[in-house]
Amino acid sequence: MKYFTLVLTPDEGGIHPVDRMLAKDPSVEREALLYVNAFSDGTGTMVYSLRGDRHAVSTALTDHEALISHDVFHEDEAEGTFHVHVHLQPGEPAGSLMMLFQRYALMVDTPIVFTAHGGLQTTLIGSHDLLGQAIEEMPESVGVSIRQVGQYSSDSQYLRSQLTTRQLEVIEAAIEMGYYEVPRRTNHEEISTRLGCAASTVNEHLRKAEARVFSMLTP
């Protein structure tokens, strides 16, 4: 089994009308999709990890014509985060993407992390040939950037699952920008500029992520 880690960037800023609404809402930040699924009737379901005003989001979702139902749960007032389960009417390009993944028997690893520029960092798992065919048939409305290709390992995915979506975003940006290279090619300030947060926030997330990973690597 192989995996391809991609950044998918929809032309219209979201993979579904509800997703586009959330992307434009200044009261909320999309952190990740924790679960995605499509049903035979064309509808789908997703679980978001969001940061911001849950009351404003719930009100906006209630009136959205592309939404069948929603539920807000797992609120963390200290972090300002919450989860939202949404049952969605058929919408694009989400519908085409899910059909494509099903056609080529690909597994979608979660969480799917939203990037600072509105893309979705997604890991697809399957045979190398089928992964390649799926990428060639991506909808024209979705930009595709391949970040990493390799042999799938459940151990590495377990390590990722132990970090929060924000910790993953920060540590992945740090790796990409050369923070862990010798000598270092970047610093907390440059990473914070890229992610749109404070340097102290970058420092905190990196320390917590490093502590979590190292604790799992030692007996």
Short mmCIF file of C-alpha atoms in Angstrom, two decimals:
data_model
loop_
_atom_site.label_atom_id
_atom_site.label_comp_id
_atom_site.label_asym_id
_atom_site.label_seq_id
_atom_site.Cartn_x
_atom_site.Cartn_y
_atom_site.Cartn_z
CA MET A 1 0.00 0.00 0.00
CA LYS A 2 1.19 3.49 -0.90
CA TYR A 3 0.12 6.90 0.29
CA PHE A 4 0.03 10.26 -1.46
CA THR A 5 -0.21 13.40 0.66
CA LEU A 6 -1.80 16.15 -1.42
CA VAL A 7 -3.04 19.67 -0.99
CA LEU A 8 -6.36 20.06 -2.79
CA THR A 9 -7.33 23.67 -3.48
CA PRO A 10 -10.89 24.24 -4.76
CA ASP A 11 -11.25 27.17 -7.17
CA GLU A 12 -14.26 28.54 -5.29
CA GLY A 13 -12.69 28.30 -1.84
CA GLY A 14 -14.51 25.21 -0.59
CA ILE A 15 -15.45 21.65 -1.54
CA HIS A 16 -19.19 22.13 -0.97
CA PRO A 17 -21.58 25.11 -0.70
CA VAL A 18 -21.63 24.73 3.10
CA ASP A 19 -17.83 24.55 3.16
CA ARG A 20 -17.61 27.73 1.06
CA MET A 21 -19.92 29.48 3.49
CA LEU A 22 -17.69 28.50 6.42
CA ALA A 23 -14.58 29.59 4.51
CA LYS A 24 -16.03 33.10 4.04
CA ASP A 25 -17.39 33.45 7.58
CA PRO A 26 -15.09 35.79 9.58
CA SER A 27 -16.40 34.43 12.89
CA VAL A 28 -14.92 30.96 12.40
CA GLU A 29 -11.72 29.23 11.28
CA ARG A 30 -11.80 25.79 9.68
CA GLU A 31 -9.12 23.63 11.30
CA ALA A 32 -9.80 20.14 9.97
CA LEU A 33 -12.26 17.59 8.70
CA LEU A 34 -12.26 14.71 11.17
CA TYR A 35 -14.60 12.46 9.18
CA VAL A 36 -16.03 12.35 5.65
CA ASN A 37 -18.47 9.94 4.03
CA ALA A 38 -20.77 9.79 1.00
CA PHE A 39 -24.05 7.88 0.69
CA SER A 40 -25.71 6.17 -2.27
CA ASP A 41 -28.39 8.88 -2.49
CA GLY A 42 -25.74 11.53 -3.19
CA THR A 43 -25.85 13.13 0.24
CA GLY A 44 -22.81 13.18 2.47
CA THR A 45 -21.65 13.75 6.00
CA MET A 46 -18.62 15.51 7.45
CA VAL A 47 -17.35 16.35 10.91
CA TYR A 48 -15.53 19.67 11.20
CA SER A 49 -13.10 20.85 13.83
CA LEU A 50 -13.68 24.61 14.01
CA ARG A 51 -12.37 27.54 16.01
CA GLY A 52 -14.45 30.63 16.73
CA ASP A 53 -18.06 31.59 17.49
CA ARG A 54 -20.12 28.41 17.61
CA HIS A 55 -23.40 30.32 18.04
CA ALA A 56 -22.84 32.34 14.86
CA VAL A 57 -21.91 29.18 12.97
CA SER A 58 -24.94 27.28 14.20
CA THR A 59 -27.24 30.14 13.16
CA ALA A 60 -25.69 30.34 9.69
CA LEU A 61 -25.94 26.59 9.19
CA THR A 62 -29.58 26.47 10.24
CA ASP A 63 -30.62 28.63 7.28
CA HIS A 64 -28.38 27.05 4.63
CA GLU A 65 -30.29 25.43 1.76
CA ALA A 66 -27.57 22.82 1.09
CA LEU A 67 -27.71 21.48 4.65
CA ILE A 68 -30.00 18.69 5.81
CA SER A 69 -29.03 18.75 9.49
CA HIS A 70 -26.20 19.69 11.82
CA ASP A 71 -25.08 19.13 15.39
CA VAL A 72 -22.54 21.12 17.43
CA PHE A 73 -20.60 19.15 20.05
CA HIS A 74 -17.30 18.69 21.89
CA GLU A 75 -16.91 22.36 22.73
CA ASP A 76 -13.64 23.44 24.40
CA GLU A 77 -14.18 26.95 25.75
CA ALA A 78 -10.54 27.34 26.83
CA GLU A 79 -9.26 26.64 23.31
CA GLY A 80 -12.22 28.24 21.55
CA THR A 81 -12.75 25.09 19.49
CA PHE A 82 -15.76 22.89 18.75
CA HIS A 83 -16.88 20.15 16.38
CA VAL A 84 -19.80 20.24 13.96
CA HIS A 85 -21.41 17.21 12.33
CA VAL A 86 -23.16 18.14 9.07
CA HIS A 87 -25.43 16.06 6.82
CA LEU A 88 -25.22 17.65 3.39
CA GLN A 89 -27.22 17.79 0.19
CA PRO A 90 -25.24 16.76 -2.93
CA GLY A 91 -22.63 19.41 -3.78
CA GLU A 92 -19.50 19.93 -5.84
CA PRO A 93 -16.63 19.27 -6.05
CA ALA A 94 -17.10 17.10 -2.94
CA GLY A 95 -19.41 14.68 -4.76
CA SER A 96 -17.01 14.16 -7.67
CA LEU A 97 -14.06 13.72 -5.33
CA MET A 98 -15.80 11.06 -3.23
CA MET A 99 -16.93 9.18 -6.36
CA LEU A 100 -13.36 9.28 -7.65
CA PHE A 101 -11.95 7.89 -4.39
CA GLN A 102 -14.56 5.13 -4.34
CA ARG A 103 -13.95 4.23 -8.02
CA TYR A 104 -10.25 3.64 -7.36
CA ALA A 105 -10.72 2.02 -3.93
CA LEU A 106 -8.79 4.74 -2.12
CA MET A 107 -8.94 5.32 1.62
CA VAL A 108 -9.01 8.91 2.86
CA ASP A 109 -6.89 9.30 5.98
CA THR A 110 -8.16 11.78 8.56
CA PRO A 111 -7.84 14.40 9.83
CA ILE A 112 -7.90 16.43 6.61
CA VAL A 113 -6.20 19.66 7.64
CA PHE A 114 -7.13 23.05 6.19
CA THR A 115 -4.06 25.04 5.16
CA ALA A 116 -3.51 28.75 5.75
CA HIS A 117 -4.41 29.43 2.10
CA GLY A 118 -7.68 27.49 2.07
CA GLY A 119 -6.42 24.17 0.71
CA LEU A 120 -7.10 20.76 2.21
CA GLN A 121 -4.07 18.65 3.08
CA THR A 122 -5.27 15.13 2.38
CA THR A 123 -3.60 11.72 2.55
CA LEU A 124 -4.95 9.08 0.16
CA ILE A 125 -4.05 5.41 0.65
CA GLY A 126 -4.16 2.71 -2.02
CA SER A 127 -2.17 1.06 -4.80
CA HIS A 128 0.39 3.26 -6.57
CA ASP A 129 -1.22 2.86 -10.01
CA LEU A 130 -4.73 3.64 -8.79
CA LEU A 131 -3.52 6.65 -6.84
CA GLY A 132 -1.86 7.96 -9.98
CA GLN A 133 -5.01 7.45 -12.07
CA ALA A 134 -7.15 9.21 -9.49
CA ILE A 135 -4.87 12.25 -9.48
CA GLU A 136 -5.05 12.44 -13.28
CA GLU A 137 -8.86 12.48 -13.09
CA MET A 138 -9.22 15.13 -10.39
CA PRO A 139 -11.95 17.69 -11.17
CA GLU A 140 -10.68 20.68 -13.14
CA SER A 141 -12.04 22.98 -10.43
CA VAL A 142 -9.59 21.52 -7.87
CA GLY A 143 -5.89 22.37 -7.85
CA VAL A 144 -3.60 19.49 -6.84
CA SER A 145 -0.17 19.77 -5.25
CA ILE A 146 1.64 16.55 -4.28
CA ARG A 147 3.53 17.00 -1.00
CA GLN A 148 4.72 13.48 -0.20
CA VAL A 149 4.63 9.93 -1.58
CA GLY A 150 5.64 6.83 0.33
CA GLN A 151 4.91 3.40 1.74
CA TYR A 152 1.93 3.49 4.06
CA SER A 153 2.72 2.68 7.70
CA SER A 154 0.04 2.47 10.35
CA ASP A 155 2.67 3.39 12.96
CA SER A 156 3.37 6.78 11.37
CA GLN A 157 -0.35 7.47 11.04
CA TYR A 158 -0.79 6.59 14.73
CA LEU A 159 1.80 9.20 15.67
CA ARG A 160 -0.07 11.80 13.62
CA SER A 161 -3.35 10.88 15.29
CA GLN A 162 -1.90 11.72 18.71
CA LEU A 163 -1.41 15.39 17.77
CA THR A 164 -4.09 18.06 17.56
CA THR A 165 -4.93 19.47 14.14
CA ARG A 166 -3.26 22.78 15.06
CA GLN A 167 -0.10 21.01 16.29
CA LEU A 168 0.04 19.06 13.02
CA GLU A 169 -0.32 22.23 10.96
CA VAL A 170 2.46 24.01 12.86
CA ILE A 171 4.91 21.10 12.88
CA GLU A 172 4.32 20.37 9.18
CA ALA A 173 4.98 24.02 8.32
CA ALA A 174 8.12 23.93 10.46
CA ILE A 175 9.41 20.83 8.65
CA GLU A 176 8.61 22.25 5.21
CA MET A 177 10.33 25.58 6.00
CA GLY A 178 13.50 23.91 7.35
CA TYR A 179 13.09 24.45 11.08
CA TYR A 180 14.57 21.02 11.88
CA GLU A 181 17.42 21.19 9.39
CA VAL A 182 21.04 21.83 10.47
CA PRO A 183 21.58 24.73 10.35
CA ARG A 184 18.01 25.94 10.72
CA ARG A 185 16.55 27.78 7.73
CA THR A 186 13.66 29.41 9.59
CA ASN A 187 12.45 30.53 13.02
CA HIS A 188 9.27 30.92 15.05
CA GLU A 189 8.60 34.40 13.67
CA GLU A 190 8.72 33.28 10.03
CA ILE A 191 6.53 30.25 10.74
CA SER A 192 4.03 32.44 12.58
CA THR A 193 3.86 34.83 9.62
CA ARG A 194 3.05 31.95 7.28
CA LEU A 195 0.36 30.55 9.58
CA GLY A 196 -1.09 33.90 10.63
CA CYS A 197 -0.56 33.49 14.37
CA ALA A 198 1.80 34.73 17.10
CA ALA A 199 5.38 33.44 17.38
CA SER A 200 4.63 32.44 20.97
CA THR A 201 1.77 30.26 19.69
CA VAL A 202 4.13 28.51 17.26
CA ASN A 203 6.61 27.91 20.10
CA GLU A 204 3.89 26.47 22.33
CA HIS A 205 2.50 24.11 19.68
CA LEU A 206 5.96 22.88 18.66
CA ARG A 207 6.96 22.17 22.27
CA LYS A 208 3.73 20.27 22.97
CA ALA A 209 3.96 18.28 19.73
CA GLU A 210 7.62 17.41 20.32
CA ALA A 211 6.91 16.35 23.90
CA ARG A 212 4.02 14.15 22.76
CA VAL A 213 6.00 12.44 19.98
CA PHE A 214 9.12 11.89 22.10
CA SER A 215 7.06 10.43 24.96
CA MET A 216 5.72 7.77 22.56
CA LEU A 217 9.19 6.92 21.23
CA THR A 218 10.73 6.22 24.63
CA PRO A 219 9.98 3.10 26.72
#
